[in-house]
Coordinates of C-alpha atoms and ligand atoms in Angstrom, one line a residue:
M1 CA 9.3 23.9 -15.9
L2 CA 7.1 23.8 -12.8
L3 CA 7.4 26.1 -9.8
I4 CA 5.5 25.2 -6.6
K5 CA 5.3 28.3 -4.5
G6 CA 4.8 28.8 -0.8
A7 CA 4.1 25.2 0.3
H8 CA 5.1 23.9 3.7
V9 CA 7.7 21.3 2.7
V10 CA 8.1 18.3 5.0
D11 CA 11.0 15.9 4.4
P12 CA 12.4 14.0 7.4
Q13 CA 15.3 12.6 5.4
I14 CA 16.9 16.0 5.2
G15 CA 15.3 17.7 8.2
L16 CA 13.1 20.0 6.1
D17 CA 10.0 21.4 7.8
G18 CA 9.1 24.9 6.6
V19 CA 7.8 27.1 3.8
M20 CA 9.8 26.8 0.6
D21 CA 9.6 27.2 -3.2
V22 CA 10.4 24.2 -5.3
L23 CA 11.5 24.5 -9.0
I24 CA 11.2 21.4 -11.2
E25 CA 13.0 21.1 -14.5
G26 CA 12.5 18.0 -16.6
E27 CA 12.2 14.9 -14.4
R28 CA 14.2 16.3 -11.5
I29 CA 14.1 19.0 -8.9
A30 CA 16.3 21.9 -9.9
R31 CA 16.1 24.2 -6.9
V32 CA 14.6 24.4 -3.4
G33 CA 14.7 27.8 -1.7
E34 CA 13.0 30.9 -0.5
R35 CA 11.2 33.2 -3.0
I36 CA 12.4 31.6 -6.3
K37 CA 11.5 33.8 -9.2
A38 CA 9.5 32.0 -11.8
P39 CA 11.5 31.4 -15.0
E40 CA 9.9 32.4 -18.3
G41 CA 7.2 30.1 -19.4
A42 CA 7.2 28.1 -16.1
E43 CA 3.9 26.8 -14.8
V44 CA 3.3 28.1 -11.3
I45 CA 1.3 26.5 -8.5
E46 CA 0.4 28.8 -5.7
A47 CA 0.5 26.5 -2.7
D48 CA -0.1 28.6 0.3
G49 CA -1.5 26.6 3.2
K50 CA -0.6 23.3 1.5
Y51 CA 2.0 20.7 2.4
L52 CA 4.5 19.4 -0.1
V53 CA 6.0 16.0 0.5
P54 CA 8.1 13.4 -1.3
G55 CA 5.7 11.3 -3.5
L56 CA 3.5 8.9 -1.7
T57 CA 4.5 5.3 -2.4
D58 CA 2.1 2.3 -1.9
I59 CA 4.0 -1.0 -2.0
H60 CA 0.9 -3.2 -1.9
V61 CA -1.7 -2.8 -4.7
H62 CA -3.6 -5.2 -7.0
F63 CA -4.0 -3.9 -10.6
R64 CA -5.4 -7.2 -12.0
D65 CA -3.6 -6.8 -15.4
P66 CA -3.1 -9.3 -17.1
G67 CA -6.2 -11.5 -16.7
F68 CA -8.8 -9.7 -14.7
E69 CA -9.0 -6.4 -16.6
Y70 CA -12.8 -6.2 -15.9
K71 CA -11.8 -5.5 -12.2
E72 CA -9.0 -3.0 -12.9
T73 CA -6.2 -2.3 -15.4
I74 CA -2.8 -0.8 -15.1
E75 CA -4.3 2.4 -16.6
T76 CA -7.4 2.6 -14.3
G77 CA -5.3 1.6 -11.2
S78 CA -2.8 4.3 -12.1
A79 CA -5.5 6.8 -12.3
A80 CA -6.8 5.8 -8.8
A81 CA -3.2 6.1 -7.5
A82 CA -2.5 9.5 -9.0
A83 CA -5.9 10.8 -7.7
G84 CA -4.9 9.6 -4.2
G85 CA -1.6 11.4 -4.4
F86 CA 0.6 8.4 -5.1
T87 CA 3.6 8.7 -7.4
D88 CA 4.7 5.0 -7.1
V89 CA 2.8 1.8 -6.6
A90 CA 4.1 -1.8 -6.3
T91 CA 1.8 -4.3 -7.9
M92 CA 1.1 -7.7 -6.5
P93 CA 1.7 -10.7 -8.9
N94 CA -1.7 -12.5 -8.4
T95 CA -2.8 -11.9 -11.9
D96 CA -3.6 -14.4 -14.7
P97 CA -1.0 -15.5 -15.7
V98 CA 0.8 -14.9 -12.4
V99 CA 3.8 -12.5 -12.7
D100 CA 6.4 -15.1 -12.2
T101 CA 8.8 -14.5 -15.1
G102 CA 11.0 -11.7 -16.4
E103 CA 8.5 -11.2 -19.2
G104 CA 5.6 -10.6 -16.8
I105 CA 7.7 -7.9 -15.0
R106 CA 8.5 -6.3 -18.4
Y107 CA 4.9 -6.3 -19.4
Q108 CA 3.7 -4.4 -16.3
I109 CA 6.5 -1.9 -16.4
A110 CA 5.9 -1.2 -20.1
K111 CA 2.2 -0.8 -19.6
G112 CA 2.7 1.5 -16.6
D113 CA 5.1 3.7 -18.6
A114 CA 2.7 3.8 -21.5
C115 CA 0.0 5.1 -19.2
G116 CA 2.4 7.8 -18.0
L117 CA 0.5 8.5 -14.8
V118 CA 2.5 6.9 -11.9
H119 CA 5.6 4.7 -11.6
V120 CA 4.4 1.0 -11.7
R121 CA 6.9 -1.2 -9.8
P122 CA 6.0 -4.9 -10.2
I123 CA 6.4 -7.4 -7.4
G124 CA 7.4 -10.9 -8.7
A125 CA 5.9 -14.1 -7.4
C126 CA 8.1 -16.2 -5.1
T127 CA 6.9 -19.5 -6.6
R128 CA 5.6 -20.5 -10.0
G129 CA 1.9 -19.7 -10.4
E130 CA 2.0 -18.7 -6.6
K131 CA 1.4 -22.4 -6.1
G132 CA 4.1 -22.8 -3.4
E133 CA 5.7 -25.7 -5.1
A134 CA 8.6 -24.6 -7.3
L135 CA 10.8 -21.5 -7.3
A136 CA 9.7 -18.7 -9.8
E137 CA 12.3 -17.1 -12.1
I138 CA 13.6 -14.8 -9.4
G139 CA 16.9 -13.9 -11.1
D140 CA 15.3 -13.0 -14.3
M141 CA 12.6 -11.0 -12.6
V142 CA 15.3 -9.0 -10.7
A143 CA 17.0 -8.3 -14.0
E144 CA 13.8 -6.9 -15.5
G145 CA 13.1 -4.7 -12.5
A146 CA 11.1 -6.6 -9.9
C147 CA 11.2 -4.6 -6.7
M148 CA 10.2 -7.3 -4.3
F149 CA 8.9 -10.9 -4.1
S150 CA 5.6 -12.1 -2.8
D151 CA 3.0 -14.9 -3.2
D152 CA 0.4 -12.4 -1.9
G153 CA -3.1 -13.9 -1.7
H154 CA -1.6 -17.0 -0.2
G155 CA 1.0 -17.7 2.5
V156 CA 3.8 -19.9 1.3
Q157 CA 2.5 -22.9 3.2
S158 CA 5.7 -25.0 3.2
A159 CA 8.4 -23.6 5.5
G160 CA 11.0 -25.4 3.4
M161 CA 9.8 -23.8 0.2
L162 CA 9.9 -20.3 1.8
R163 CA 13.3 -21.0 3.1
T164 CA 14.5 -21.7 -0.5
V165 CA 12.8 -18.5 -1.7
M166 CA 14.5 -16.5 1.0
D167 CA 17.9 -18.1 0.4
Y168 CA 17.6 -17.1 -3.2
V169 CA 16.1 -13.6 -2.9
R170 CA 18.7 -12.7 -0.3
Q171 CA 21.4 -12.8 -2.9
F172 CA 19.7 -10.0 -4.9
D173 CA 19.2 -7.7 -1.9
R174 CA 15.4 -7.7 -2.2
A175 CA 12.8 -8.3 0.4
V176 CA 10.2 -11.2 0.5
A177 CA 6.8 -9.8 1.3
C178 CA 4.7 -12.4 3.2
H179 CA 1.0 -12.7 3.3
C180 CA 0.9 -14.6 6.6
E181 CA -1.9 -17.2 6.7
V182 CA -1.9 -20.8 7.8
K183 CA -4.5 -22.2 5.4
S184 CA -5.4 -25.2 7.6
L185 CA -6.6 -22.7 10.3
T186 CA -8.3 -20.2 8.0
E187 CA -9.6 -22.3 5.1
H188 CA -13.3 -21.5 5.6
G189 CA -12.9 -18.3 7.7
M190 CA -14.3 -15.0 6.5
V191 CA -14.4 -12.8 9.5
N192 CA -12.3 -12.6 12.7
E193 CA -13.0 -15.7 14.8
G194 CA -14.7 -14.6 18.1
R195 CA -17.8 -13.1 19.4
V196 CA -18.9 -11.5 16.1
S197 CA -18.3 -14.5 13.9
T198 CA -20.4 -16.5 16.4
R199 CA -23.2 -14.0 16.6
L200 CA -23.4 -13.6 12.8
G201 CA -23.0 -17.3 12.1
I202 CA -20.0 -16.8 9.8
A203 CA -17.0 -19.1 9.9
G204 CA -14.1 -17.5 11.8
W205 CA -10.5 -16.7 10.6
P206 CA -8.6 -16.8 13.9
A207 CA -5.9 -14.3 14.8
A208 CA -3.6 -17.3 15.4
G209 CA -3.9 -18.2 11.7
E210 CA -1.9 -15.0 11.0
E211 CA 0.3 -14.9 14.0
I212 CA 1.7 -18.4 13.8
E213 CA 2.9 -17.7 10.2
I214 CA 4.4 -14.3 11.2
A215 CA 6.3 -16.1 14.0
R216 CA 7.5 -18.8 11.5
D217 CA 8.5 -16.3 8.9
I218 CA 10.5 -14.3 11.5
E219 CA 12.4 -17.5 12.3
L220 CA 13.1 -18.1 8.6
C221 CA 14.4 -14.5 8.4
R222 CA 16.8 -15.3 11.2
L223 CA 17.8 -18.6 9.5
T224 CA 18.4 -17.1 6.0
G225 CA 19.2 -13.4 6.7
C226 CA 16.8 -12.5 3.9
A227 CA 14.9 -9.2 4.4
L228 CA 11.3 -10.1 5.5
H229 CA 8.4 -7.7 5.0
I230 CA 5.1 -8.7 6.7
C231 CA 2.1 -7.8 4.6
H232 CA -1.1 -6.3 5.9
I233 CA -0.6 -7.0 9.6
S234 CA -3.9 -7.0 11.4
T235 CA -3.5 -8.2 15.1
A236 CA -1.9 -6.8 18.2
R237 CA 0.1 -10.0 18.8
G238 CA 1.4 -9.7 15.2
A239 CA 2.7 -6.2 15.9
E240 CA 4.2 -7.5 19.2
L241 CA 6.1 -10.2 17.2
V242 CA 7.5 -7.6 14.8
R243 CA 8.5 -5.4 17.7
A244 CA 10.5 -8.2 19.3
A245 CA 12.1 -9.2 16.0
K246 CA 13.3 -5.6 15.4
A247 CA 14.6 -5.4 19.0
E248 CA 16.8 -8.3 18.1
G249 CA 18.1 -6.5 15.0
L250 CA 16.5 -8.9 12.5
P251 CA 15.8 -7.4 9.0
V252 CA 12.0 -7.4 9.5
T253 CA 9.6 -4.7 8.3
A254 CA 5.8 -4.6 8.4
E255 CA 2.9 -2.8 6.7
V256 CA -0.6 -2.0 7.8
C257 CA -3.7 -0.9 5.9
P258 CA -6.1 1.9 6.7
H259 CA -9.0 -0.5 7.1
H260 CA -7.1 -2.4 9.8
L261 CA -6.1 0.8 11.6
F262 CA -9.5 2.5 11.6
L263 CA -12.2 -0.2 11.3
D264 CA -13.0 -3.2 13.5
E265 CA -15.2 -6.3 13.5
E266 CA -17.9 -4.5 15.5
L267 CA -19.0 -2.9 12.2
L268 CA -20.1 -6.2 10.9
D269 CA -23.8 -6.7 11.5
E270 CA -26.9 -8.3 10.0
T271 CA -26.5 -6.2 6.8
Y272 CA -23.6 -8.5 5.9
N273 CA -21.8 -5.7 4.0
T274 CA -19.5 -7.5 1.6
N275 CA -17.2 -4.4 1.4
L276 CA -16.2 -5.2 5.0
K277 CA -14.9 -8.6 3.8
M278 CA -11.1 -8.6 3.2
N279 CA -8.1 -10.8 3.9
P280 CA -7.0 -10.7 6.7
P281 CA -10.3 -9.7 8.2
L282 CA -11.2 -6.7 10.4
R283 CA -10.1 -7.6 13.9
T284 CA -11.1 -6.4 17.4
P285 CA -11.0 -2.7 18.7
A286 CA -8.0 -3.7 20.9
D287 CA -6.1 -4.9 17.8
T288 CA -6.8 -1.7 15.9
A289 CA -5.6 0.4 18.9
A290 CA -2.4 -1.7 19.0
L291 CA -1.8 -1.2 15.3
R292 CA -2.3 2.6 15.6
E293 CA 0.2 2.6 18.4
G294 CA 2.6 0.5 16.3
I295 CA 2.4 2.7 13.2
C296 CA 3.0 5.8 15.3
D297 CA 5.9 4.4 17.5
G298 CA 7.9 2.9 14.7
T299 CA 7.1 -0.8 15.2
L300 CA 5.2 -0.9 11.9
D301 CA 7.0 0.7 8.9
C302 CA 4.6 1.4 6.1
V303 CA 1.0 2.2 5.4
V304 CA -0.3 0.4 2.3
T305 CA -3.7 0.1 0.8
D306 CA -3.8 -3.5 -0.4
H307 CA -6.0 -1.9 -3.1
A308 CA -8.0 -4.9 -4.2
P309 CA -10.7 -3.9 -6.7
H310 CA -13.6 -6.3 -7.4
A311 CA -16.5 -5.7 -9.7
L312 CA -19.9 -4.6 -8.3
H313 CA -21.6 -7.9 -9.4
E314 CA -18.9 -9.9 -7.5
K315 CA -19.6 -8.0 -4.3
E316 CA -23.4 -7.8 -4.6
C317 CA -24.0 -11.3 -3.3
E318 CA -24.1 -13.3 -0.1
F319 CA -21.2 -12.6 2.3
E320 CA -20.0 -16.2 2.0
I321 CA -19.4 -16.1 -1.7
A322 CA -18.1 -12.5 -2.1
P323 CA -14.4 -12.2 -2.9
F324 CA -12.0 -10.8 -0.3
G325 CA -10.7 -7.3 -0.8
V326 CA -11.4 -3.6 -0.8
V327 CA -10.1 -0.6 -2.8
G328 CA -8.1 2.0 -1.0
L329 CA -5.9 4.3 -3.1
E330 CA -8.3 7.3 -3.1
T331 CA -9.0 7.2 0.6
S332 CA -5.7 6.2 2.2
L333 CA -4.1 9.7 2.7
P334 CA -7.4 11.3 3.7
L335 CA -7.9 8.7 6.3
M336 CA -4.4 9.1 7.8
L337 CA -4.8 12.9 7.8
T338 CA -8.2 12.8 9.4
N339 CA -7.7 10.1 12.0
L340 CA -4.0 10.5 13.0
V341 CA -2.4 13.7 11.8
S342 CA -5.1 16.2 12.5
T343 CA -5.7 14.7 15.9
G344 CA -2.0 15.1 16.8
K345 CA -1.4 11.4 17.2
M346 CA 1.0 11.4 14.2
S347 CA 3.4 14.1 13.1
W348 CA 3.7 15.2 9.5
Q349 CA 7.3 13.9 9.6
R350 CA 6.1 10.5 10.6
L351 CA 3.4 10.5 8.0
V352 CA 6.0 11.1 5.3
E353 CA 8.1 8.2 6.7
V354 CA 5.3 5.7 6.7
M355 CA 3.8 6.7 3.3
C356 CA 6.9 7.4 1.4
V357 CA 10.4 7.0 2.9
N358 CA 10.0 3.6 4.5
P359 CA 8.0 2.0 1.6
R360 CA 10.7 3.1 -0.8
K361 CA 13.4 1.6 1.4
V362 CA 11.5 -1.8 1.7
A363 CA 11.0 -2.0 -2.1
R364 CA 14.5 -0.8 -2.8
L365 CA 13.4 2.2 -4.8
E366 CA 15.6 5.3 -5.2
A367 CA 14.9 7.8 -2.4
V368 CA 13.0 10.9 -3.3
K369 CA 14.0 14.0 -1.3
V370 CA 12.9 17.5 -1.6
E371 CA 16.3 18.8 -2.8
A372 CA 18.1 19.7 -6.0
G373 CA 18.9 16.6 -8.2
S374 CA 16.2 14.4 -6.7
P375 CA 13.5 12.8 -8.9
A376 CA 10.6 15.2 -9.2
D377 CA 8.0 12.8 -7.7
L378 CA 6.0 14.9 -5.3
T379 CA 2.6 15.2 -3.6
L380 CA 0.9 18.4 -2.7
I381 CA -1.6 18.1 0.1
D382 CA -4.4 20.4 1.2
P383 CA -5.1 19.5 4.9
A384 CA -8.3 21.4 5.0
I385 CA -10.4 20.1 2.1
E386 CA -13.5 18.3 3.2
L387 CA -14.6 15.3 1.3
E388 CA -17.2 12.5 1.5
V389 CA -16.5 9.0 0.4
T390 CA -19.0 8.5 -2.4
P391 CA -18.8 6.4 -5.6
E392 CA -17.9 9.6 -7.5
L393 CA -14.7 10.0 -5.5
F394 CA -13.2 6.9 -7.1
C395 CA -11.0 7.2 -10.3
G396 CA -10.3 3.5 -10.7
K397 CA -12.7 1.0 -12.1
Q398 CA -14.3 0.0 -8.8
H399 CA -15.5 1.5 -5.6
N400 CA -15.7 -1.5 -3.3
S401 CA -14.6 0.7 -0.4
A402 CA -15.0 -0.2 3.3
F403 CA -15.3 3.5 4.1
M404 CA -18.3 4.4 1.9
G405 CA -20.1 7.4 3.4
A406 CA -17.2 8.5 5.6
K407 CA -16.6 12.3 5.9
L408 CA -12.9 13.1 5.8
T409 CA -10.7 16.2 5.9
G410 CA -7.5 16.6 3.8
R411 CA -6.4 15.1 0.5
A412 CA -3.8 15.4 -2.3
T413 CA -4.6 18.2 -4.7
D414 CA -1.6 17.7 -7.0
T415 CA 0.6 14.8 -7.9
V416 CA 3.8 15.4 -9.8
V417 CA 5.4 12.2 -11.4
A418 CA 8.8 12.5 -13.0
G419 CA 8.2 16.3 -13.4
K420 CA 4.8 15.7 -15.0
H421 CA 1.8 17.4 -13.4
V422 CA -0.6 14.3 -13.5
L423 CA -3.1 15.4 -10.8
K424 CA -4.0 19.2 -11.0
D425 CA -6.1 20.8 -8.4
C426 CA -7.8 17.4 -7.6
K427 CA -8.4 16.6 -11.3
L428 CA -6.5 14.1 -13.4
A429 CA -4.7 15.7 -16.3
Ligands
NCD1 N1 -6.6 -8.6 0.5 C1 -7.6 -9.2 -0.1 O1 -8.6 -9.3 0.6 N2 -7.6 -9.6 -1.4 C2 -6.4 -9.6 -2.3 C3 -5.4 -10.6 -2.0 C4 -4.6 -10.4 -0.7 O2 -4.0 -9.3 -0.5 O3 -4.4 -11.3 0.1 C5 -6.9 -9.7 -3.7 O4 -6.1 -9.9 -4.6 O5 -8.1 -9.5 -3.9
ZN2 ZN1 -2.6 -10.6 1.1
ZN3 ZN1 -2.9 -8.0 -1.3

């Protein structure tokens, strides 16, 4: 038994916003109330001044297992997640082999369970080998527990192929998560196309390369009725397209990453920092402002990290040959707290929506509420802790962070997953 005492509980799903005690028995919440007496033998967490929220859920991470375990494994990725306050992560299928069968889904779930840190929720590929040519074993993957479908890393280039995927996935009440990129426009691009790419002499990845595919996928959503989730949206016009689709009542949702909310292309300079290279690229200050507005006003639904670990030797090279991607699990919540919540731009209620409630809805995961009977997947947050982003902060295998050196305020101190206290006072159990 675990009793969390005196935390400020925030749960917009049931209108909770005040100081409460929460008692956990086994894998579920047993009681929520004022001044609960600690039962014999219960572990007690004194949580005065902290916030308790339904477990943070990141529906876009890359754990690289199977096939690229030198970058990250399900175990090390789970450690990074728990350390960042996440109770659930959805893993992208661009592994080797690609997760495109029921067996692939089963493997990741079993491995996640064996690690026993966070809930690992595999995303199945839309097409075999993510090649965009033939349908993957979608029915089998649903039966084994796939939470969504995506060919992340690539856009599905053929509209006809994506239409078939969406027709199929719709029957299982799952969403298709689309990495929106028209390859013929972005093929050699590495940074946003514009003034900065010209000055640095790096090939450009134009905003239109993303927006054209977002527009196309919204039309396919209209055609098929399948739930469409737009991955890592990075441009103002992209957010505008989502806003318009929602106004029409289409089943469209979208996610945004901390690096696209808080960093822009102006940071790129003659140091050619490869930890500022990710897909899609950092955009203009006007784009980041529009994304911040979108995540606060409800246009964008989820904050995700797109946690994309790469080994040091892969990133310590010329900008042109470095792989795309940055890690994010340990810094996501601190960045949101520092930049949006503590500045008053985003309420705690909205933070819980974009980091827990909405991601769980998109990935069709059981809702977690701070009430009796709900799964005991909870995150305890100290909004006042100061931290600096240094290599030591990272609990996964890699620290290819775009935020190295940043000074932030607020982080998760404790993570409870299925009633297990996996992060205790900022330390992994
Ligand atoms: N985002 C990235 O820059 N990289 C991702 C792939 C992806 O999300 O597109 C990766 O797997 O490394
Ligand atoms: Zn992607
Ligand atoms: Zn990704």
